[in-house]
CSV table of C-alpha atoms and ligand atoms in Angstrom, one decimal:
chain,number,residue,atom,x,y,z
A,1,UNK,CA,-42.8,-27.3,-6.0
A,2,UNK,CA,-42.9,-23.7,-4.6
A,3,UNK,CA,-40.8,-21.0,-6.2
A,4,UNK,CA,-38.0,-19.4,-4.3
A,5,UNK,CA,-38.3,-15.6,-3.6
A,6,UNK,CA,-36.1,-14.0,-6.2
A,7,UNK,CA,-36.1,-10.6,-4.6
A,8,UNK,CA,-34.7,-11.8,-1.4
A,9,UNK,CA,-31.8,-13.5,-3.1
A,10,UNK,CA,-30.1,-10.5,-4.8
A,11,UNK,CA,-27.0,-9.0,-3.4
A,12,UNK,CA,-28.7,-5.8,-2.3
A,13,UNK,CA,-31.2,-7.8,-0.3
A,14,UNK,CA,-28.4,-9.6,1.5
A,15,UNK,CA,-25.9,-6.7,2.1
A,16,UNK,CA,-25.8,-3.0,2.4
A,17,UNK,CA,-23.3,-0.2,3.3
A,18,UNK,CA,-19.7,0.0,2.2
A,19,UNK,CA,-17.0,-2.5,3.2
A,20,UNK,CA,-13.3,-1.7,2.9
A,21,UNK,CA,-12.3,-4.5,0.6
A,22,UNK,CA,-11.0,-4.9,-2.9
A,23,UNK,CA,-9.2,-1.6,-3.4
A,24,UNK,CA,-6.8,-1.2,-6.3
A,25,UNK,CA,-7.5,-4.7,-7.8
A,26,UNK,CA,-8.8,-5.5,-11.2
A,27,UNK,CA,-12.2,-7.1,-11.3
A,28,UNK,CA,-12.2,-10.5,-12.9
A,29,UNK,CA,-13.4,-10.5,-16.5
A,30,UNK,CA,-16.6,-12.4,-17.1
A,31,UNK,CA,-18.9,-12.7,-20.1
A,32,UNK,CA,-22.6,-13.2,-20.7
A,33,UNK,CA,-23.6,-16.7,-21.6
A,34,UNK,CA,-24.3,-16.6,-25.4
A,35,UNK,CA,-24.6,-20.3,-26.1
A,36,UNK,CA,-25.1,-23.7,-24.6
A,37,UNK,CA,-22.1,-25.0,-22.6
A,38,UNK,CA,-20.8,-28.5,-21.9
A,39,UNK,CA,-18.2,-29.0,-19.1
A,40,UNK,CA,-17.1,-31.6,-16.5
A,41,UNK,CA,-18.1,-29.4,-13.6
A,42,UNK,CA,-20.5,-26.5,-13.2
A,43,UNK,CA,-20.1,-24.2,-10.2
A,44,UNK,CA,-23.1,-22.0,-9.5
A,45,UNK,CA,-22.0,-18.9,-7.6
A,46,UNK,CA,-18.8,-16.8,-7.9
A,47,UNK,CA,-18.3,-15.7,-4.3
A,48,UNK,CA,-15.4,-17.0,-2.2
A,49,UNK,CA,-16.9,-20.6,-2.1
A,50,UNK,CA,-17.5,-20.8,-5.8
A,51,UNK,CA,-14.2,-19.2,-6.7
A,52,UNK,CA,-12.2,-21.6,-4.5
A,53,UNK,CA,-14.3,-24.5,-5.7
A,54,UNK,CA,-13.8,-23.6,-9.4
A,55,UNK,CA,-10.1,-23.2,-9.0
A,56,UNK,CA,-9.8,-26.5,-7.1
A,57,UNK,CA,-11.8,-28.5,-9.6
A,58,UNK,CA,-9.9,-27.0,-12.5
A,59,UNK,CA,-6.6,-27.9,-10.8
A,60,UNK,CA,-7.9,-31.4,-10.4
A,61,UNK,CA,-8.0,-31.6,-14.2
A,62,UNK,CA,-11.8,-31.0,-14.8
A,63,UNK,CA,-13.2,-28.5,-17.3
A,64,UNK,CA,-15.1,-26.0,-15.2
A,65,UNK,CA,-17.7,-23.2,-15.7
A,66,UNK,CA,-18.3,-20.8,-12.8
A,67,UNK,CA,-21.6,-19.0,-13.2
A,68,UNK,CA,-22.7,-15.9,-11.3
A,69,UNK,CA,-25.8,-13.8,-12.0
A,70,UNK,CA,-24.4,-10.7,-10.3
A,71,UNK,CA,-20.9,-9.3,-9.7
A,72,UNK,CA,-18.7,-12.2,-8.5
A,73,UNK,CA,-17.6,-11.5,-4.9
A,74,UNK,CA,-20.3,-8.9,-4.2
A,75,UNK,CA,-22.5,-11.2,-2.2
A,76,UNK,CA,-21.8,-12.1,1.4
A,77,UNK,CA,-18.1,-12.3,0.5
A,78,UNK,CA,-17.9,-8.5,0.2
A,79,UNK,CA,-19.3,-8.1,3.7
A,80,UNK,CA,-17.1,-10.7,5.4
A,81,UNK,CA,-14.6,-9.5,8.0
A,82,UNK,CA,-12.5,-12.4,6.8
A,83,UNK,CA,-11.1,-13.5,10.1
A,84,UNK,CA,-9.9,-16.9,9.0
A,85,UNK,CA,-10.0,-19.3,11.9
A,86,UNK,CA,-10.2,-23.0,12.6
A,87,UNK,CA,-12.2,-22.3,15.8
A,88,UNK,CA,-15.8,-23.1,15.0
A,89,UNK,CA,-18.9,-21.0,16.1
A,90,UNK,CA,-19.7,-23.8,18.5
A,91,UNK,CA,-17.0,-24.7,21.0
A,92,UNK,CA,-15.5,-28.2,21.2
A,93,UNK,CA,-17.3,-28.6,24.5
A,94,UNK,CA,-20.6,-27.8,22.8
A,95,UNK,CA,-19.9,-30.1,19.8
A,96,UNK,CA,-18.9,-32.9,22.2
A,97,UNK,CA,-22.3,-32.5,23.9
A,98,UNK,CA,-24.0,-32.7,20.6
A,99,UNK,CA,-22.1,-35.5,18.9
A,100,UNK,CA,-19.7,-37.1,21.4
A,101,UNK,CA,-15.9,-36.7,21.9
A,102,UNK,CA,-14.5,-38.6,18.9
A,103,UNK,CA,-16.8,-36.9,16.3
A,104,UNK,CA,-16.4,-33.5,17.8
A,105,UNK,CA,-12.6,-33.7,17.9
A,106,UNK,CA,-12.6,-35.0,14.3
A,107,UNK,CA,-14.6,-32.0,13.2
A,108,UNK,CA,-12.3,-29.6,15.0
A,109,UNK,CA,-9.2,-31.2,13.5
A,110,UNK,CA,-10.7,-31.1,10.0
A,111,UNK,CA,-11.4,-27.4,10.5
A,112,UNK,CA,-7.8,-26.9,11.6
A,113,UNK,CA,-6.5,-28.8,8.6
A,114,UNK,CA,-8.8,-26.7,6.3
A,115,UNK,CA,-7.3,-23.5,7.7
A,116,UNK,CA,-3.8,-24.8,7.2
A,117,UNK,CA,-4.8,-25.8,3.6
A,118,UNK,CA,-6.1,-22.4,2.9
A,119,UNK,CA,-2.9,-20.8,4.0
A,120,UNK,CA,-0.9,-23.2,1.8
A,121,UNK,CA,-3.2,-22.4,-1.2
A,122,UNK,CA,-2.5,-18.6,-0.8
A,123,UNK,CA,1.2,-19.2,-0.4
A,124,UNK,CA,1.5,-21.7,-3.4
A,125,UNK,CA,-0.1,-19.2,-5.8
A,126,UNK,CA,1.3,-16.1,-4.0
A,127,UNK,CA,-2.2,-14.7,-4.0
A,128,UNK,CA,-2.0,-10.9,-3.3
A,129,UNK,CA,-4.9,-10.7,-0.8
A,130,UNK,CA,-3.3,-9.1,2.2
A,131,UNK,CA,-3.2,-12.6,3.9
A,132,UNK,CA,-1.5,-12.4,7.2
A,133,UNK,CA,-1.0,-15.2,9.7
A,134,UNK,CA,-2.6,-14.3,13.0
A,135,UNK,CA,-3.1,-15.6,16.5
A,136,UNK,CA,-6.6,-15.5,17.9
A,137,UNK,CA,-8.1,-14.6,21.3
A,138,UNK,CA,-11.4,-15.8,22.5
A,139,UNK,CA,-12.5,-13.7,25.4
A,140,UNK,CA,-15.1,-14.0,28.1
A,141,UNK,CA,-16.3,-11.3,30.4
A,142,UNK,CA,-17.7,-13.3,33.4
A,143,UNK,CA,-16.7,-15.9,36.0
A,144,UNK,CA,-19.0,-18.6,34.6
A,145,UNK,CA,-17.5,-18.1,31.1
A,146,UNK,CA,-14.0,-18.4,32.5
A,147,UNK,CA,-14.8,-21.8,33.9
A,148,UNK,CA,-16.2,-22.8,30.5
A,149,UNK,CA,-13.1,-21.7,28.8
A,150,UNK,CA,-10.9,-23.7,31.1
A,151,UNK,CA,-12.9,-26.8,30.3
A,152,UNK,CA,-12.7,-26.0,26.6
A,153,UNK,CA,-8.9,-25.6,26.7
A,154,UNK,CA,-8.6,-28.9,28.5
A,155,UNK,CA,-10.6,-30.6,25.8
A,156,UNK,CA,-8.5,-28.9,23.0
A,157,UNK,CA,-5.3,-29.9,24.8
A,158,UNK,CA,-6.4,-33.6,24.8
A,159,UNK,CA,-7.2,-33.2,21.1
A,160,UNK,CA,-3.8,-31.7,20.3
A,161,UNK,CA,-5.2,-28.4,19.2
A,162,UNK,CA,-2.9,-25.3,19.6
A,163,UNK,CA,-4.8,-23.4,22.3
A,164,UNK,CA,-3.9,-22.3,25.8
A,165,UNK,CA,-5.8,-20.7,28.7
A,166,UNK,CA,-5.2,-17.1,29.8
A,167,UNK,CA,-6.3,-15.9,33.2
A,168,UNK,CA,-7.3,-12.3,33.8
A,169,UNK,CA,-3.8,-11.4,34.9
A,170,UNK,CA,-2.2,-13.0,31.7
A,171,UNK,CA,-4.7,-11.1,29.5
A,172,UNK,CA,-4.1,-7.9,31.3
A,173,UNK,CA,-0.3,-8.0,31.5
A,174,UNK,CA,0.3,-9.5,28.1
A,175,UNK,CA,-2.5,-8.0,26.0
A,176,UNK,CA,-3.8,-5.1,28.1
A,177,UNK,CA,-7.2,-6.7,27.8
A,178,UNK,CA,-9.4,-6.4,30.9
A,179,UNK,CA,-11.5,-9.6,30.7
A,180,UNK,CA,-11.9,-12.5,33.1
A,181,UNK,CA,-10.3,-15.1,30.9
A,182,UNK,CA,-9.5,-16.0,27.3
A,183,UNK,CA,-8.3,-18.7,25.0
A,184,UNK,CA,-5.2,-18.0,23.0
A,185,UNK,CA,-4.8,-20.0,19.8
A,186,UNK,CA,-2.3,-20.3,17.0
A,187,UNK,CA,-3.0,-21.0,13.3
A,188,UNK,CA,-5.5,-18.2,12.3
A,189,UNK,CA,-5.1,-15.6,9.6
A,190,UNK,CA,-6.8,-12.5,8.1
A,191,UNK,CA,-7.2,-11.5,4.5
A,192,UNK,CA,-9.1,-9.2,2.1
A,193,UNK,CA,-12.0,-11.5,1.1
A,194,UNK,CA,-12.7,-9.8,-2.2
A,195,UNK,CA,-9.1,-9.8,-3.3
A,196,UNK,CA,-8.8,-13.5,-2.4
A,197,UNK,CA,-12.0,-14.3,-4.4
A,198,UNK,CA,-11.0,-12.3,-7.5
A,199,UNK,CA,-7.5,-13.8,-7.5
A,200,UNK,CA,-8.9,-17.3,-7.3
A,201,UNK,CA,-11.3,-16.6,-10.2
A,202,UNK,CA,-8.4,-15.2,-12.1
A,203,UNK,CA,-6.3,-18.3,-11.5
A,204,UNK,CA,-9.2,-20.5,-12.4
A,205,UNK,CA,-9.9,-18.7,-15.7
A,206,UNK,CA,-6.2,-18.6,-16.6
A,207,UNK,CA,-6.1,-22.4,-16.1
A,208,UNK,CA,-9.0,-22.6,-18.5
A,209,UNK,CA,-12.2,-22.2,-16.5
A,210,UNK,CA,-15.1,-20.2,-18.0
A,211,UNK,CA,-16.4,-17.4,-15.8
A,212,UNK,CA,-19.9,-16.7,-17.0
A,213,UNK,CA,-22.5,-14.0,-16.2
A,214,UNK,CA,-25.8,-16.0,-16.1
A,215,UNK,CA,-28.6,-16.8,-13.7
A,216,UNK,CA,-29.2,-20.5,-13.2
A,217,UNK,CA,-32.9,-21.1,-12.7
A,218,UNK,CA,-33.3,-24.9,-12.6
A,219,UNK,CA,-31.0,-27.9,-12.3
A,220,UNK,CA,-31.9,-31.4,-13.5
A,221,UNK,CA,-30.2,-34.6,-12.8
A,222,UNK,CA,-30.9,-37.6,-15.0
A,223,UNK,CA,-28.9,-40.6,-16.4
A,224,UNK,CA,-25.6,-39.5,-14.8
A,225,UNK,CA,-25.8,-36.0,-16.4
A,226,UNK,CA,-26.7,-32.7,-14.8
A,227,UNK,CA,-28.3,-29.9,-16.9
A,228,UNK,CA,-28.7,-26.4,-15.7
A,229,UNK,CA,-31.2,-24.0,-17.3
A,230,UNK,CA,-30.4,-20.3,-17.3
A,231,UNK,CA,-32.5,-17.3,-17.5
A,232,UNK,CA,-31.6,-16.5,-21.1
A,233,UNK,CA,-32.7,-20.0,-22.2
A,234,UNK,CA,-29.3,-21.5,-22.5
A,235,UNK,CA,-28.4,-24.9,-21.0
A,236,UNK,CA,-25.2,-25.9,-19.3
A,237,UNK,CA,-24.6,-29.6,-19.3
A,238,UNK,CA,-22.1,-31.1,-16.8
A,239,UNK,CA,-21.1,-34.4,-15.2
A,240,UNK,CA,-21.4,-32.7,-11.9
A,241,UNK,CA,-22.7,-29.4,-10.5
A,242,UNK,CA,-21.8,-27.6,-7.3
A,243,UNK,CA,-24.2,-25.1,-5.8
A,244,UNK,CA,-22.2,-22.3,-4.1
A,245,UNK,CA,-25.0,-19.8,-4.0
A,246,UNK,CA,-24.2,-18.5,-0.6
A,247,UNK,CA,-27.2,-17.4,1.5
A,248,UNK,CA,-29.4,-17.6,-1.6
A,249,UNK,CA,-30.8,-20.9,-0.7
A,250,UNK,CA,-31.8,-23.2,-3.4
A,251,UNK,CA,-35.1,-24.9,-2.9
A,252,UNK,CA,-33.8,-28.0,-1.1
A,253,UNK,CA,-35.4,-29.7,1.8
A,254,UNK,CA,-32.9,-28.5,4.4
A,255,UNK,CA,-32.8,-30.0,7.9
A,256,UNK,CA,-34.2,-27.5,10.4
A,257,UNK,CA,-30.8,-26.8,11.7
A,258,UNK,CA,-30.5,-23.9,9.3
A,259,UNK,CA,-31.4,-20.3,10.3
A,260,UNK,CA,-30.9,-16.8,8.9
A,261,UNK,CA,-28.9,-14.1,10.9
A,262,UNK,CA,-27.7,-10.6,10.2
A,263,UNK,CA,-24.4,-9.0,11.4
A,264,UNK,CA,-23.2,-5.4,11.4
A,265,UNK,CA,-19.7,-4.2,11.1
A,266,UNK,CA,-17.5,-1.1,10.7
A,267,UNK,CA,-14.0,-0.1,9.8
A,268,UNK,CA,-12.4,2.8,11.7
A,269,UNK,CA,-10.1,5.5,10.5
A,270,UNK,CA,-6.4,4.4,10.5
A,271,UNK,CA,-5.0,4.1,14.1
A,272,UNK,CA,-1.6,5.0,15.4
A,273,UNK,CA,0.1,1.6,15.1
A,274,UNK,CA,1.5,2.1,18.6
A,275,UNK,CA,-2.0,2.1,20.0
A,276,UNK,CA,-3.0,-1.3,18.6
A,277,UNK,CA,-3.1,-4.5,20.7
A,278,UNK,CA,-0.3,-7.0,20.8
A,279,UNK,CA,0.4,-8.9,17.6
A,280,UNK,CA,-2.9,-7.6,16.2
A,281,UNK,CA,-4.5,-10.9,17.1
A,282,UNK,CA,-8.0,-11.7,15.9
A,283,UNK,CA,-10.3,-11.1,18.9
A,284,UNK,CA,-13.8,-12.4,19.4
A,285,UNK,CA,-15.7,-11.9,22.6
A,286,UNK,CA,-18.1,-14.5,23.7
A,287,UNK,CA,-20.8,-12.0,24.8
A,288,UNK,CA,-24.4,-12.1,23.7
A,289,UNK,CA,-24.5,-10.8,21.1
A,290,UNK,CA,-20.8,-11.3,20.4
A,291,UNK,CA,-18.1,-8.9,19.2
A,292,UNK,CA,-15.3,-9.7,16.8
A,293,UNK,CA,-12.3,-7.5,15.9
A,294,UNK,CA,-9.3,-7.4,13.7
A,295,UNK,CA,-7.0,-4.9,12.0
A,296,UNK,CA,-6.1,-4.2,8.4
A,297,UNK,CA,-2.7,-3.5,6.8
A,298,UNK,CA,-3.4,0.2,6.9
A,299,UNK,CA,-4.0,-0.1,10.7
A,300,UNK,CA,-7.7,0.3,10.8
A,301,UNK,CA,-9.8,-1.7,13.2
A,302,UNK,CA,-12.5,-3.8,11.6
A,303,UNK,CA,-15.1,-4.7,14.2
A,304,UNK,CA,-18.5,-6.4,14.0
A,305,UNK,CA,-21.2,-8.2,15.8
A,306,UNK,CA,-24.6,-7.3,17.3
A,307,UNK,CA,-25.9,-10.3,15.4
A,308,UNK,CA,-29.7,-10.9,15.5
A,309,UNK,CA,-32.2,-12.9,13.5
A,310,UNK,CA,-33.4,-9.9,11.3
A,311,UNK,CA,-33.9,-11.2,7.8
A,312,UNK,CA,-35.9,-8.4,6.2
A,313,UNK,CA,-33.4,-6.0,4.5
A,314,UNK,CA,-35.4,-2.8,5.3
A,315,UNK,CA,-35.6,-3.7,9.0
A,316,UNK,CA,-31.9,-4.7,9.0
A,317,UNK,CA,-30.8,-1.4,7.4
A,318,UNK,CA,-33.0,0.7,9.7
A,319,UNK,CA,-31.1,-0.9,12.6
A,320,UNK,CA,-27.8,0.2,11.2
A,321,UNK,CA,-27.2,3.5,13.2
A,322,UNK,CA,-28.1,1.8,16.5
A,323,UNK,CA,-26.1,-1.3,15.9
A,324,UNK,CA,-23.0,0.7,14.7
A,325,UNK,CA,-23.3,2.9,17.8
A,326,UNK,CA,-23.5,-0.2,20.0
A,327,UNK,CA,-20.4,-1.8,18.3
A,328,UNK,CA,-18.4,1.5,18.8
A,329,UNK,CA,-19.3,1.5,22.4
A,330,UNK,CA,-18.3,-2.1,23.0
A,331,UNK,CA,-15.1,-1.6,21.0
A,332,UNK,CA,-14.2,1.4,23.3
A,333,UNK,CA,-14.9,-0.7,26.4
A,334,UNK,CA,-12.8,-3.6,25.2
A,335,UNK,CA,-9.9,-1.4,23.7
A,336,UNK,CA,-10.0,2.1,25.3
A,337,UNK,CA,-7.1,3.2,23.1
A,338,UNK,CA,-9.2,2.8,19.9
A,339,UNK,CA,-10.0,5.9,17.9
A,340,UNK,CA,-13.6,4.8,17.2
A,341,UNK,CA,-14.3,7.3,14.4
A,342,UNK,CA,-16.0,5.3,11.6
A,343,UNK,CA,-14.6,5.3,8.1
A,344,UNK,CA,-17.2,2.8,6.6
A,345,UNK,CA,-20.0,0.7,8.0
A,346,UNK,CA,-22.0,-2.2,6.5
A,347,UNK,CA,-24.2,-5.1,7.3
A,348,UNK,CA,-24.9,-8.5,5.8
A,349,UNK,CA,-27.4,-11.3,6.2
A,350,UNK,CA,-26.0,-14.8,6.4
A,351,UNK,CA,-27.0,-18.4,7.3
A,352,UNK,CA,-26.1,-20.3,10.4
A,353,UNK,CA,-26.7,-23.8,11.5
A,354,UNK,CA,-27.6,-24.8,15.1
A,355,UNK,CA,-24.4,-26.9,15.4
A,356,UNK,CA,-22.2,-24.3,13.8
A,357,UNK,CA,-21.2,-26.6,11.0
A,358,UNK,CA,-21.4,-26.1,7.2
A,359,UNK,CA,-23.7,-27.9,4.8
A,360,UNK,CA,-21.5,-29.7,2.3
A,361,UNK,CA,-22.1,-32.7,0.1
A,362,UNK,CA,-24.6,-34.3,-2.1
A,363,UNK,CA,-27.9,-32.5,-2.6
A,364,UNK,CA,-30.5,-35.0,-1.4
A,365,UNK,CA,-32.3,-36.6,-4.3
A,366,UNK,CA,-30.1,-35.1,-7.1
A,367,UNK,CA,-27.4,-37.4,-8.3
A,368,UNK,CA,-24.1,-35.6,-9.1
A,369,UNK,CA,-25.3,-32.3,-7.6
A,370,UNK,CA,-23.4,-31.0,-4.5
A,371,UNK,CA,-24.0,-28.2,-2.1
A,372,UNK,CA,-21.1,-26.1,-0.7
A,373,UNK,CA,-22.6,-23.8,2.0
A,374,UNK,CA,-19.8,-22.7,4.3
A,375,UNK,CA,-22.2,-21.2,6.9
A,376,UNK,CA,-21.4,-19.3,10.1
A,377,UNK,CA,-18.7,-17.0,11.4
A,378,UNK,CA,-15.9,-19.0,9.9
A,379,UNK,CA,-17.6,-19.7,6.6
A,380,UNK,CA,-14.4,-19.1,4.6
A,381,UNK,CA,-12.5,-21.9,6.3
A,382,UNK,CA,-15.4,-24.1,5.5
A,383,UNK,CA,-15.4,-23.0,1.9
A,384,UNK,CA,-11.9,-24.5,1.7
A,385,UNK,CA,-13.1,-27.7,3.4
A,386,UNK,CA,-15.9,-27.9,0.8
A,387,UNK,CA,-13.4,-27.8,-2.0
A,388,UNK,CA,-11.6,-30.8,-0.6
A,389,UNK,CA,-14.7,-32.8,0.2
A,390,UNK,CA,-16.6,-32.1,-3.1
A,391,UNK,CA,-13.4,-32.6,-5.1
A,392,UNK,CA,-13.0,-36.0,-3.6
A,393,UNK,CA,-16.7,-36.9,-3.9
A,394,UNK,CA,-16.7,-36.0,-7.6
A,395,UNK,CA,-13.8,-38.5,-8.1
A,396,UNK,CA,-15.8,-41.2,-6.3
A,397,UNK,CA,-14.1,-41.0,-2.9
A,398,UNK,CA,-16.3,-41.6,0.1
A,399,UNK,CA,-15.4,-41.1,3.8
A,400,UNK,CA,-17.5,-41.8,6.8
A,401,UNK,CA,-16.8,-38.3,8.2
A,402,UNK,CA,-18.3,-36.6,5.2
A,403,UNK,CA,-21.7,-37.3,7.0
A,404,UNK,CA,-20.7,-34.9,9.7
A,405,UNK,CA,-21.3,-32.0,7.3
A,406,UNK,CA,-24.1,-33.6,5.1
A,407,UNK,CA,-26.8,-31.3,4.0
A,408,UNK,CA,-29.5,-33.7,5.3
A,409,UNK,CA,-27.7,-34.6,8.5
A,410,UNK,CA,-29.4,-35.0,11.9
A,411,UNK,CA,-29.3,-31.8,13.9
A,412,UNK,CA,-27.9,-31.9,17.5
A,413,UNK,CA,-29.8,-34.2,19.7
A,414,UNK,CA,-32.6,-35.2,17.5
A,415,UNK,CA,-33.4,-37.3,14.4
A,416,UNK,CA,-33.4,-35.6,11.0
A,417,UNK,CA,-36.8,-34.6,9.8
A,418,UNK,CA,-35.7,-34.6,6.2
A,419,UNK,CA,-37.4,-37.5,4.4
A,420,UNK,CA,-36.0,-39.4,1.5
A,421,UNK,CA,-36.5,-37.2,-1.6
A,422,UNK,CA,-37.3,-38.7,-4.9
A,423,UNK,CA,-37.6,-35.6,-7.1
A,424,UNK,CA,-34.8,-35.2,-9.6
A,425,UNK,CA,-35.3,-31.5,-10.3
A,426,UNK,CA,-35.1,-28.4,-8.2
A,427,UNK,CA,-35.4,-24.6,-8.6
A,428,UNK,CA,-32.3,-22.7,-7.7
A,429,UNK,CA,-33.9,-19.2,-7.5
B,1,LIG,C1,-21.0,-9.4,8.3
B,1,LIG,C2,-20.4,-10.8,8.0
B,1,LIG,C3,-19.2,-11.0,8.6
B,1,LIG,C4,-18.6,-12.3,8.3
B,1,LIG,N1,-17.3,-12.5,8.9
B,1,LIG,C5,-16.7,-13.7,8.6
B,1,LIG,C6,-15.4,-13.9,9.1
B,1,LIG,O1,-14.8,-13.0,9.8
B,1,LIG,N2,-14.7,-15.0,8.7
B,1,LIG,C7,-15.4,-16.0,7.9
B,1,LIG,O2,-14.7,-17.0,7.6
B,1,LIG,N3,-16.6,-15.8,7.5
B,1,LIG,C8,-17.3,-14.7,7.8
B,1,LIG,N4,-18.5,-14.5,7.3
B,1,LIG,C9,-19.1,-15.5,6.5
B,1,LIG,C10,-18.5,-15.5,5.1
B,1,LIG,O3,-18.5,-14.2,4.6
B,1,LIG,C11,-19.4,-16.3,4.1
B,1,LIG,O4,-19.3,-17.7,4.6
B,1,LIG,C12,-18.9,-16.3,2.7
B,1,LIG,O5,-18.7,-15.0,2.2
B,1,LIG,C13,-19.9,-17.0,1.8
B,1,LIG,O6,-19.4,-17.0,0.5
B,1,LIG,P1,-20.2,-17.7,-0.6
B,1,LIG,O7,-19.3,-17.7,-1.8
B,1,LIG,O8,-20.6,-19.0,-0.2
B,1,LIG,O9,-21.5,-16.8,-0.8
B,1,LIG,P2,-21.6,-15.4,-1.6
B,1,LIG,O10,-20.4,-14.5,-1.5
B,1,LIG,O11,-22.9,-14.8,-1.3
B,1,LIG,O12,-21.6,-15.8,-3.2
B,1,LIG,C14,-22.7,-16.5,-3.7
B,1,LIG,C15,-22.8,-16.1,-5.2
B,1,LIG,O13,-23.8,-16.9,-5.8
B,1,LIG,C16,-24.5,-16.1,-6.8
B,1,LIG,N5,-25.7,-16.8,-7.1
B,1,LIG,C17,-26.7,-17.1,-6.2
B,1,LIG,N6,-27.7,-17.7,-6.8
B,1,LIG,C18,-27.4,-17.8,-8.1
B,1,LIG,C19,-28.0,-18.4,-9.3
B,1,LIG,N7,-29.2,-19.0,-9.2
B,1,LIG,N8,-27.3,-18.3,-10.5
B,1,LIG,C20,-26.1,-17.7,-10.6
B,1,LIG,N9,-25.5,-17.2,-9.5
B,1,LIG,C21,-26.1,-17.2,-8.3
B,1,LIG,C22,-24.7,-14.8,-6.1
B,1,LIG,O14,-24.8,-13.8,-7.1
B,1,LIG,C23,-23.4,-14.6,-5.3
B,1,LIG,O15,-22.4,-13.8,-6.0
B,1,LIG,C24,-19.2,-13.3,7.5
B,1,LIG,C25,-20.4,-13.0,7.0
B,1,LIG,C26,-21.0,-11.7,7.2
B,1,LIG,C27,-22.4,-11.4,6.6
């Protein structure tokens, strides 16, 4: 079995620059692993996915250990623009082409339910993470795109999803946005992703979870038990393990629908509130490469995009000045009232799938080991979906639709090239 590249996987290989999140909050307290541990559920990774997973499994009555080898929340979570949406990177129209109407609609409805569940979670625990319900606007800037959006809205209407079509004149008169067409949707939100992660870790640890500083190097599954080896030589034994290692991929035979992408983002100086767009909706423009934009409670504009397939950190960082200049230019064209002076800028590398869906569920060949990889532009909504699915799976619940997100699922329009795996051991990296 080949070893995973450890250098690639550290936070500073995945992210750089300064993002605006986490100000004024206390970091969660975590301790080095000093002994072997035995728990019901081990969660590897303390980013937004691991934090949400750990909190959920603890709430389900399991004893939980959440393990991170660096600072929890400082992986991809720190670079997220945290636009929390049920709209998936792939439109319903595209998913229908891939998987047929019934399956595509089921996936969209589950994403919408996950978004609503995430909002309820924040409300139930009164999580201070600057969570604000928002509407979202998907924009197109050409006639062909306008036709596609009209088709998309018709499909969403049939599926009972809360979206409506906006023509150029609606967009212009209601939102002062000069684009050919758009889709207006309800049910989105925004948050500070680091505050959300830390608060969830805090809730989980107050409920009894252990938050541990350790690097998991190997996971075994044998006889209904999972054991994880750590760098310091300690072993964590669990009934189930969940890998939430973000874009640090464990050495699993992934279907070829996975790929690595980088995205660049900036936060402006505070704007005069009177110059911001209506309702401060979340905006994403379906251009190539696309642009996404939101505001913060202190009236900054956070805007990102210019995604490309750069994976090498040095190359990605070298592109920063050019990418940030391009984003500023596009922001100015989309919203001419913006003061585009940059307060902070950053970039992050993340994983995507060709069908825009996350990788959630049993790790092929490893009994009682689950993966929770909420990939793509709405990874955080998928992190919540992962908590519900994996929580149910650990309790023995199986649903046919779980296969839609399976780690070894078939990609769009072709058979899976992932063979049956018999090994019961893997390297996490
Ligand atoms: C620029 C950018 C913008 C984005 N914008 C949005 C957005 O607007 N909305 C949205 O929903 N999503 C967005 N995303 C995606 C979202 O940020 C991610 O889906 C999410 O942060 C992933 O969180 P995670 O917990 O899975 O991974 P991470 O935050 O990377 O956490 C994984 C953790 O696992 C730890 N780890 C890894 N390997 C091991 C090991 N072997 N042992 C112990 N610990 C280990 C790491 O140290 C890390 O802390 C964006 C991503 C980027 C890069």
